[in-house]
Amino acid sequence: MARRSGIEWTEATWNPTTGCDRVSPGCDNCYALALAKRLKAMGSRKYQQDGDPRTSGPGFGITLHPDTLDLPRSWRAPRVVFVDSMSDLFHPDVPLEFIQDVFAVMRETPRHTYQVLTKRSHRLRDLGSELDWPSNVWMGVSIENDRYRFRMDHLRSVPARTRFLSIEPLLGPLPDLDLAGIQWVIVGGESGPSARPMTESWVIDIREQCRSADVPFFFKQWGGRTPKAGGRILEGRTFDQMPFGIAECVAV
């Protein structure tokens, strides 16, 4: 079953794959890796394959779940769905054919809006022409600091109607972002026992860049020991902007 999500910018999660590996500093305190370890200990069927201990962990090996592919077809009411909140659909161990199967389900259920997020932007770029991009698929990349802004260029190479950035955890300033071809920006701080701090000026600068480029800006959290520890208030208010007026569909 899909989970109703506590993530502020979506409604539900759908995980046709589970598991991942650390690839950049934003992965250092991965919430999904820690959760997979607990789920394995609880006997959850989807989290029994261990990953490489150098880059992954217990219960977090890449696993395909073809039995979950048809799940969105059973949802009659429209939903905003985060795809692979516990994985990365563009991980090199996920075959192209399986990614195509996931895209086919998304294309054949146009009542839903799907949000796909990856750190493997090189593979996204390389496979982009092999995928049929329906308008209800939003494609995003994660960027945690200035070193990884190249992921934006890879994102712009795919013909998704909606392209977005998840700048979470924000680990450094991101001045002079080129937001051409980007329809949405999410910013958030890290959470967990080892959360790294986020500076307010970094967030305000990104918000102002979004304002200048007329790109919707969503501030998810300050972070801290828990996701909600620091709240969501930035300069006296929340920022819950989303593309195409779809905010009405999401409980924020």
PDB file of C-alpha atoms in Angstrom:
ATOM      1  CA  MET A   1       0.000   0.000   0.000  1.00  0.00           C
ATOM      2  CA  ALA A   2       1.094   3.576  -0.555  1.00  0.00           C
ATOM      3  CA  ARG A   3       1.689   5.672   2.513  1.00  0.00           C
ATOM      4  CA  ARG A   4      -0.059   8.932   3.240  1.00  0.00           C
ATOM      5  CA  SER A   5       2.886  11.226   3.527  1.00  0.00           C
ATOM      6  CA  GLY A   6       4.014  13.666   6.175  1.00  0.00           C
ATOM      7  CA  ILE A   7       6.154  15.396   3.550  1.00  0.00           C
ATOM      8  CA  GLU A   8       4.705  18.866   3.213  1.00  0.00           C
ATOM      9  CA  TRP A   9       4.860  19.097  -0.584  1.00  0.00           C
ATOM     10  CA  THR A  10       3.121  15.844  -1.476  1.00  0.00           C
ATOM     11  CA  GLU A  11       0.120  13.711  -0.490  1.00  0.00           C
ATOM     12  CA  ALA A  12       1.245  10.102  -0.787  1.00  0.00           C
ATOM     13  CA  THR A  13       4.316   7.995  -1.519  1.00  0.00           C
ATOM     14  CA  TRP A  14       4.647   5.101  -3.960  1.00  0.00           C
ATOM     15  CA  ASN A  15       7.787   2.964  -3.896  1.00  0.00           C
ATOM     16  CA  PRO A  16       8.083   0.635  -6.897  1.00  0.00           C
ATOM     17  CA  THR A  17      11.737   0.321  -5.865  1.00  0.00           C
ATOM     18  CA  THR A  18      13.399   0.539  -2.470  1.00  0.00           C
ATOM     19  CA  GLY A  19      17.021   0.965  -1.442  1.00  0.00           C
ATOM     20  CA  CYS A  20      19.815   3.300  -2.476  1.00  0.00           C
ATOM     21  CA  ASP A  21      23.473   4.265  -1.976  1.00  0.00           C
ATOM     22  CA  ARG A  22      25.141   7.447  -0.773  1.00  0.00           C
ATOM     23  CA  VAL A  23      26.466   9.494  -3.692  1.00  0.00           C
ATOM     24  CA  SER A  24      27.082  13.005  -2.297  1.00  0.00           C
ATOM     25  CA  PRO A  25      27.171  14.961   0.995  1.00  0.00           C
ATOM     26  CA  GLY A  26      23.391  15.402   1.022  1.00  0.00           C
ATOM     27  CA  CYS A  27      23.126  11.638   1.607  1.00  0.00           C
ATOM     28  CA  ASP A  28      25.285  11.585   4.746  1.00  0.00           C
ATOM     29  CA  ASN A  29      22.340  11.558   7.175  1.00  0.00           C
ATOM     30  CA  CYS A  30      19.790   9.862   4.903  1.00  0.00           C
ATOM     31  CA  TYR A  31      16.441   9.437   6.671  1.00  0.00           C
ATOM     32  CA  ALA A  32      15.452   6.582   4.330  1.00  0.00           C
ATOM     33  CA  LEU A  33      18.555   4.548   5.178  1.00  0.00           C
ATOM     34  CA  ALA A  34      17.833   4.806   8.901  1.00  0.00           C
ATOM     35  CA  LEU A  35      14.161   3.967   8.354  1.00  0.00           C
ATOM     36  CA  ALA A  36      15.004   0.938   6.203  1.00  0.00           C
ATOM     37  CA  LYS A  37      17.133  -0.502   9.014  1.00  0.00           C
ATOM     38  CA  ARG A  38      14.175  -0.248  11.392  1.00  0.00           C
ATOM     39  CA  LEU A  39      11.762  -1.705   8.842  1.00  0.00           C
ATOM     40  CA  LYS A  40      14.050  -4.670   8.245  1.00  0.00           C
ATOM     41  CA  ALA A  41      14.188  -5.350  11.990  1.00  0.00           C
ATOM     42  CA  MET A  42      10.382  -5.241  12.055  1.00  0.00           C
ATOM     43  CA  GLY A  43      10.249  -7.891   9.316  1.00  0.00           C
ATOM     44  CA  SER A  44       8.935  -5.669   6.521  1.00  0.00           C
ATOM     45  CA  ARG A  45       9.037  -7.701   3.310  1.00  0.00           C
ATOM     46  CA  LYS A  46      10.266  -4.818   1.143  1.00  0.00           C
ATOM     47  CA  TYR A  47      13.351  -4.144   3.283  1.00  0.00           C
ATOM     48  CA  GLN A  48      15.157  -7.469   3.635  1.00  0.00           C
ATOM     49  CA  GLN A  49      17.929  -6.985   1.077  1.00  0.00           C
ATOM     50  CA  ASP A  50      21.054  -5.381   2.523  1.00  0.00           C
ATOM     51  CA  GLY A  51      23.083  -2.801   0.641  1.00  0.00           C
ATOM     52  CA  ASP A  52      26.835  -2.314   0.414  1.00  0.00           C
ATOM     53  CA  PRO A  53      27.903  -1.387   3.977  1.00  0.00           C
ATOM     54  CA  ARG A  54      30.300   1.226   2.588  1.00  0.00           C
ATOM     55  CA  THR A  55      27.545   3.234   0.905  1.00  0.00           C
ATOM     56  CA  SER A  56      24.238   1.781   2.074  1.00  0.00           C
ATOM     57  CA  GLY A  57      23.090  -0.409   4.941  1.00  0.00           C
ATOM     58  CA  PRO A  58      20.744  -3.085   6.316  1.00  0.00           C
ATOM     59  CA  GLY A  59      17.487  -3.387   4.391  1.00  0.00           C
ATOM     60  CA  PHE A  60      18.558  -0.722   1.908  1.00  0.00           C
ATOM     61  CA  GLY A  61      19.794  -2.737  -1.039  1.00  0.00           C
ATOM     62  CA  ILE A  62      18.147  -1.862  -4.347  1.00  0.00           C
ATOM     63  CA  THR A  63      15.019  -4.008  -4.712  1.00  0.00           C
ATOM     64  CA  LEU A  64      12.398  -3.921  -7.464  1.00  0.00           C
ATOM     65  CA  HIS A  65       8.749  -4.355  -6.510  1.00  0.00           C
ATOM     66  CA  PRO A  66       6.817  -5.155  -9.702  1.00  0.00           C
ATOM     67  CA  ASP A  67       3.832  -6.212  -7.577  1.00  0.00           C
ATOM     68  CA  THR A  68       3.325  -2.553  -6.622  1.00  0.00           C
ATOM     69  CA  LEU A  69       3.273  -1.181 -10.167  1.00  0.00           C
ATOM     70  CA  ASP A  70      -0.500  -1.278 -10.548  1.00  0.00           C
ATOM     71  CA  LEU A  71      -1.226   0.346  -7.202  1.00  0.00           C
ATOM     72  CA  PRO A  72      -1.947   3.864  -8.563  1.00  0.00           C
ATOM     73  CA  ARG A  73      -4.589   2.403 -10.866  1.00  0.00           C
ATOM     74  CA  SER A  74      -6.640   1.511  -7.788  1.00  0.00           C
ATOM     75  CA  TRP A  75      -6.738   5.105  -6.502  1.00  0.00           C
ATOM     76  CA  ARG A  76      -9.893   6.688  -7.865  1.00  0.00           C
ATOM     77  CA  ALA A  77      -9.431  10.185  -6.432  1.00  0.00           C
ATOM     78  CA  PRO A  78      -6.532  12.276  -7.803  1.00  0.00           C
ATOM     79  CA  ARG A  79      -3.412  12.293  -5.670  1.00  0.00           C
ATOM     80  CA  VAL A  80      -0.071  14.076  -5.658  1.00  0.00           C
ATOM     81  CA  VAL A  81       2.393  11.192  -5.395  1.00  0.00           C
ATOM     82  CA  PHE A  82       6.096  11.237  -4.508  1.00  0.00           C
ATOM     83  CA  VAL A  83       7.647   8.327  -6.422  1.00  0.00           C
ATOM     84  CA  ASP A  84      10.405   6.367  -4.657  1.00  0.00           C
ATOM     85  CA  SER A  85      10.653   8.288  -1.416  1.00  0.00           C
ATOM     86  CA  MET A  86      12.692   5.278  -0.208  1.00  0.00           C
ATOM     87  CA  SER A  87      14.883   4.917  -3.286  1.00  0.00           C
ATOM     88  CA  ASP A  88      16.108   6.581  -6.482  1.00  0.00           C
ATOM     89  CA  LEU A  89      14.347   5.497  -9.658  1.00  0.00           C
ATOM     90  CA  PHE A  90      17.461   6.389 -11.684  1.00  0.00           C
ATOM     91  CA  HIS A  91      19.868   4.325  -9.586  1.00  0.00           C
ATOM     92  CA  PRO A  92      22.164   2.350 -11.938  1.00  0.00           C
ATOM     93  CA  ASP A  93      20.829  -0.959 -10.568  1.00  0.00           C
ATOM     94  CA  VAL A  94      17.273  -0.158 -11.721  1.00  0.00           C
ATOM     95  CA  PRO A  95      16.931  -1.479 -15.295  1.00  0.00           C
ATOM     96  CA  LEU A  96      15.715   0.883 -18.003  1.00  0.00           C
ATOM     97  CA  GLU A  97      12.848  -1.515 -18.736  1.00  0.00           C
ATOM     98  CA  PHE A  98      11.583  -1.191 -15.174  1.00  0.00           C
ATOM     99  CA  ILE A  99      11.819   2.607 -15.286  1.00  0.00           C
ATOM    100  CA  GLN A 100       9.803   2.482 -18.503  1.00  0.00           C
ATOM    101  CA  ASP A 101       7.194   0.327 -16.751  1.00  0.00           C
ATOM    102  CA  VAL A 102       6.901   2.933 -13.984  1.00  0.00           C
ATOM    103  CA  PHE A 103       6.509   5.700 -16.564  1.00  0.00           C
ATOM    104  CA  ALA A 104       3.836   3.683 -18.360  1.00  0.00           C
ATOM    105  CA  VAL A 105       1.768   3.475 -15.175  1.00  0.00           C
ATOM    106  CA  MET A 106       2.149   7.215 -14.610  1.00  0.00           C
ATOM    107  CA  ARG A 107       1.143   7.952 -18.201  1.00  0.00           C
ATOM    108  CA  GLU A 108      -1.919   5.690 -17.941  1.00  0.00           C
ATOM    109  CA  THR A 109      -3.151   7.326 -14.706  1.00  0.00           C
ATOM    110  CA  PRO A 110      -3.332  11.017 -15.715  1.00  0.00           C
ATOM    111  CA  ARG A 111      -5.631  11.877 -12.789  1.00  0.00           C
ATOM    112  CA  HIS A 112      -2.583  11.705 -10.497  1.00  0.00           C
ATOM    113  CA  THR A 113       0.411  14.039 -10.357  1.00  0.00           C
ATOM    114  CA  TYR A 114       3.733  12.240  -9.894  1.00  0.00           C
ATOM    115  CA  GLN A 115       6.872  13.781  -8.409  1.00  0.00           C
ATOM    116  CA  VAL A 116      10.107  11.944  -9.260  1.00  0.00           C
ATOM    117  CA  LEU A 117      13.359  13.063  -7.616  1.00  0.00           C
ATOM    118  CA  THR A 118      16.904  11.887  -8.306  1.00  0.00           C
ATOM    119  CA  LYS A 119      20.522  12.587  -7.456  1.00  0.00           C
ATOM    120  CA  ARG A 120      21.616  10.448 -10.433  1.00  0.00           C
ATOM    121  CA  SER A 121      21.232  13.289 -12.907  1.00  0.00           C
ATOM    122  CA  HIS A 122      23.802  11.857 -15.320  1.00  0.00           C
ATOM    123  CA  ARG A 123      21.657   8.752 -15.786  1.00  0.00           C
ATOM    124  CA  LEU A 124      18.513  10.862 -15.994  1.00  0.00           C
ATOM    125  CA  ARG A 125      20.109  12.776 -18.865  1.00  0.00           C
ATOM    126  CA  ASP A 126      21.314   9.610 -20.579  1.00  0.00           C
ATOM    127  CA  LEU A 127      17.944   7.844 -20.371  1.00  0.00           C
ATOM    128  CA  GLY A 128      15.706  10.839 -20.957  1.00  0.00           C
ATOM    129  CA  SER A 129      15.172  10.118 -24.650  1.00  0.00           C
ATOM    130  CA  GLU A 130      14.233   6.504 -23.855  1.00  0.00           C
ATOM    131  CA  LEU A 131      11.231   7.556 -21.770  1.00  0.00           C
ATOM    132  CA  ASP A 132       7.761   8.742 -22.740  1.00  0.00           C
ATOM    133  CA  TRP A 133       7.195  11.888 -20.682  1.00  0.00           C
ATOM    134  CA  PRO A 134       3.527  12.492 -19.807  1.00  0.00           C
ATOM    135  CA  SER A 135       2.526  15.935 -18.589  1.00  0.00           C
ATOM    136  CA  ASN A 136       1.540  14.649 -15.126  1.00  0.00           C
ATOM    137  CA  VAL A 137       5.137  13.684 -14.284  1.00  0.00           C
ATOM    138  CA  TRP A 138       7.184  16.314 -12.463  1.00  0.00           C
ATOM    139  CA  MET A 139      10.909  15.590 -12.630  1.00  0.00           C
ATOM    140  CA  GLY A 140      13.322  16.941 -10.034  1.00  0.00           C
ATOM    141  CA  VAL A 141      16.941  16.789  -8.940  1.00  0.00           C
ATOM    142  CA  SER A 142      18.472  17.275  -5.502  1.00  0.00           C
ATOM    143  CA  ILE A 143      21.118  19.952  -5.007  1.00  0.00           C
ATOM    144  CA  GLU A 144      22.743  20.417  -1.611  1.00  0.00           C
ATOM    145  CA  ASN A 145      25.569  22.857  -2.345  1.00  0.00           C
ATOM    146  CA  ASP A 146      27.289  24.714  -5.160  1.00  0.00           C
ATOM    147  CA  ARG A 147      29.321  21.695  -6.274  1.00  0.00           C
ATOM    148  CA  TYR A 148      26.198  19.875  -7.451  1.00  0.00           C
ATOM    149  CA  ARG A 149      24.435  22.594  -9.407  1.00  0.00           C
ATOM    150  CA  PHE A 150      25.421  20.708 -12.608  1.00  0.00           C
ATOM    151  CA  ARG A 151      22.420  18.473 -11.887  1.00  0.00           C
ATOM    152  CA  MET A 152      20.207  21.355 -13.023  1.00  0.00           C
ATOM    153  CA  ASP A 153      21.737  21.236 -16.500  1.00  0.00           C
ATOM    154  CA  HIS A 154      21.049  17.508 -16.748  1.00  0.00           C
ATOM    155  CA  LEU A 155      17.472  18.110 -15.609  1.00  0.00           C
ATOM    156  CA  ARG A 156      16.935  20.736 -18.296  1.00  0.00           C
ATOM    157  CA  SER A 157      17.896  18.166 -20.925  1.00  0.00           C
ATOM    158  CA  VAL A 158      14.756  16.043 -20.357  1.00  0.00           C
ATOM    159  CA  PRO A 159      11.355  17.002 -21.824  1.00  0.00           C
ATOM    160  CA  ALA A 160       9.408  17.000 -18.577  1.00  0.00           C
ATOM    161  CA  ARG A 161       6.617  19.577 -18.492  1.00  0.00           C
ATOM    162  CA  THR A 162       7.503  20.435 -14.900  1.00  0.00           C
ATOM    163  CA  ARG A 163      11.092  20.419 -13.644  1.00  0.00           C
ATOM    164  CA  PHE A 164      11.893  21.117 -10.011  1.00  0.00           C
ATOM    165  CA  LEU A 165      14.770  21.431  -7.569  1.00  0.00           C
ATOM    166  CA  SER A 166      14.845  19.911  -4.114  1.00  0.00           C
ATOM    167  CA  ILE A 167      17.481  21.960  -2.319  1.00  0.00           C
ATOM    168  CA  GLU A 168      17.434  19.830   0.818  1.00  0.00           C
ATOM    169  CA  PRO A 169      19.446  19.577   2.877  1.00  0.00           C
ATOM    170  CA  LEU A 170      20.803  22.989   1.984  1.00  0.00           C
ATOM    171  CA  LEU A 171      24.456  22.792   3.057  1.00  0.00           C
ATOM    172  CA  GLY A 172      25.844  26.023   1.638  1.00  0.00           C
ATOM    173  CA  PRO A 173      24.978  29.175  -0.287  1.00  0.00           C
ATOM    174  CA  LEU A 174      23.696  28.888  -3.873  1.00  0.00           C
ATOM    175  CA  PRO A 175      24.152  32.293  -5.482  1.00  0.00           C
ATOM    176  CA  ASP A 176      23.369  33.043  -9.117  1.00  0.00           C
ATOM    177  CA  LEU A 177      21.189  30.014  -9.819  1.00  0.00           C
ATOM    178  CA  ASP A 178      20.160  29.680 -13.450  1.00  0.00           C
ATOM    179  CA  LEU A 179      16.445  28.969 -13.051  1.00  0.00           C
ATOM    180  CA  ALA A 180      15.667  28.916 -16.765  1.00  0.00           C
ATOM    181  CA  GLY A 181      13.474  25.926 -17.499  1.00  0.00           C
ATOM    182  CA  ILE A 182      12.795  25.281 -13.802  1.00  0.00           C
ATOM    183  CA  GLN A 183       9.170  25.458 -12.634  1.00  0.00           C
ATOM    184  CA  TRP A 184       9.501  24.912  -8.863  1.00  0.00           C
ATOM    185  CA  VAL A 185      12.076  25.143  -6.057  1.00  0.00           C
ATOM    186  CA  ILE A 186      11.886  23.430  -2.647  1.00  0.00           C
ATOM    187  CA  VAL A 187      14.314  24.408   0.123  1.00  0.00           C
ATOM    188  CA  GLY A 188      14.798  22.679   3.459  1.00  0.00           C
ATOM    189  CA  GLY A 189      17.248  22.096   6.276  1.00  0.00           C
ATOM    190  CA  GLU A 190      18.564  18.749   7.434  1.00  0.00           C
ATOM    191  CA  SER A 191      16.950  16.765  10.231  1.00  0.00           C
ATOM    192  CA  GLY A 192      18.192  14.022  12.532  1.00  0.00           C
ATOM    193  CA  PRO A 193      20.610  13.648  15.461  1.00  0.00           C
ATOM    194  CA  SER A 194      23.563  14.812  13.337  1.00  0.00           C
ATOM    195  CA  ALA A 195      21.740  17.548  11.412  1.00  0.00           C
ATOM    196  CA  ARG A 196      24.012  20.178   9.907  1.00  0.00           C
ATOM    197  CA  PRO A 197      22.836  23.777  10.389  1.00  0.00           C
ATOM    198  CA  MET A 198      21.386  25.923   7.629  1.00  0.00           C
ATOM    199  CA  THR A 199      21.971  29.668   7.470  1.00  0.00           C
ATOM    200  CA  GLU A 200      18.942  31.953   7.047  1.00  0.00           C
ATOM    201  CA  SER A 201      20.701  34.178   4.512  1.00  0.00           C
ATOM    202  CA  TRP A 202      21.164  31.180   2.178  1.00  0.00           C
ATOM    203  CA  VAL A 203      17.415  30.525   2.206  1.00  0.00           C
ATOM    204  CA  ILE A 204      16.443  34.178   1.731  1.00  0.00           C
ATOM    205  CA  ASP A 205      18.829  34.511  -1.205  1.00  0.00           C
ATOM    206  CA  ILE A 206      17.273  31.503  -2.978  1.00  0.00           C
ATOM    207  CA  ARG A 207      13.784  32.820  -2.276  1.00  0.00           C
ATOM    208  CA  GLU A 208      14.691  36.170  -3.829  1.00  0.00           C
ATOM    209  CA  GLN A 209      16.186  34.454  -6.870  1.00  0.00           C
ATOM    210  CA  CYS A 210      12.921  32.537  -7.288  1.00  0.00           C
ATOM    211  CA  ARG A 211      10.947  35.749  -6.943  1.00  0.00           C
ATOM    212  CA  SER A 212      13.031  37.457  -9.613  1.00  0.00           C
ATOM    213  CA  ALA A 213      12.633  34.503 -11.975  1.00  0.00           C
ATOM    214  CA  ASP A 214       8.909  34.088 -11.188  1.00  0.00           C
ATOM    215  CA  VAL A 215       9.476  30.506  -9.992  1.00  0.00           C
ATOM    216  CA  PRO A 216       7.265  29.101  -7.177  1.00  0.00           C
ATOM    217  CA  PHE A 217       9.184  28.731  -3.902  1.00  0.00           C
ATOM    218  CA  PHE A 218       8.367  26.175  -1.197  1.00  0.00           C
ATOM    219  CA  PHE A 219      10.123  26.353   2.177  1.00  0.00           C
ATOM    220  CA  LYS A 220       9.826  22.915   3.745  1.00  0.00           C
ATOM    221  CA  GLN A 221      11.595  23.167   7.104  1.00  0.00           C
ATOM    222  CA  TRP A 222      14.484  24.542   9.132  1.00  0.00           C
ATOM    223  CA  GLY A 223      15.267  21.034  10.364  1.00  0.00           C
ATOM    224  CA  GLY A 224      17.005  20.024  13.551  1.00  0.00           C
ATOM    225  CA  ARG A 225      16.873  16.867  15.625  1.00  0.00           C
ATOM    226  CA  THR A 226      13.461  16.121  14.117  1.00  0.00           C
ATOM    227  CA  PRO A 227      11.993  17.404  10.825  1.00  0.00           C
ATOM    228  CA  LYS A 228       9.559  19.694  12.624  1.00  0.00           C
ATOM    229  CA  ALA A 229      11.960  20.848  15.352  1.00  0.00           C
ATOM    230  CA  GLY A 230      12.730  24.193  13.732  1.00  0.00           C
ATOM    231  CA  GLY A 231       9.328  24.804  12.213  1.00  0.00           C
ATOM    232  CA  ARG A 232       8.631  26.270   8.766  1.00  0.00           C
ATOM    233  CA  ILE A 233       8.448  30.024   9.388  1.00  0.00           C
ATOM    234  CA  LEU A 234      10.708  32.205   7.253  1.00  0.00           C
ATOM    235  CA  GLU A 235      10.642  35.919   7.982  1.00  0.00           C
ATOM    236  CA  GLY A 236       7.290  35.678   9.717  1.00  0.00           C
ATOM    237  CA  ARG A 237       5.377  33.444   7.301  1.00  0.00           C
ATOM    238  CA  THR A 238       5.285  30.120   5.479  1.00  0.00           C
ATOM    239  CA  PHE A 239       6.023  29.697   1.780  1.00  0.00           C
ATOM    240  CA  ASP A 240       3.928  26.960   0.177  1.00  0.00           C
ATOM    241  CA  GLN A 241       3.989  27.919  -3.493  1.00  0.00           C
ATOM    242  CA  MET A 242       3.595  25.125  -6.050  1.00  0.00           C
ATOM    243  CA  PRO A 243       3.341  25.002  -9.849  1.00  0.00           C
ATOM    244  CA  PHE A 244       0.077  25.400 -11.723  1.00  0.00           C
ATOM    245  CA  GLY A 245      -2.035  26.209  -8.673  1.00  0.00           C
ATOM    246  CA  ILE A 246      -1.888  22.610  -7.511  1.00  0.00           C
ATOM    247  CA  ALA A 247      -1.310  23.720  -3.911  1.00  0.00           C
ATOM    248  CA  GLU A 248      -5.038  23.279  -3.308  1.00  0.00           C
ATOM    249  CA  CYS A 249      -4.475  19.521  -3.676  1.00  0.00           C
ATOM    250  CA  VAL A 250      -1.798  19.301  -1.006  1.00  0.00           C
ATOM    251  CA  ALA A 251      -2.318  19.659   2.730  1.00  0.00           C
ATOM    252  CA  VAL A 252       0.266  22.261   3.748  1.00  0.00           C
TER     253      VAL A 252
END
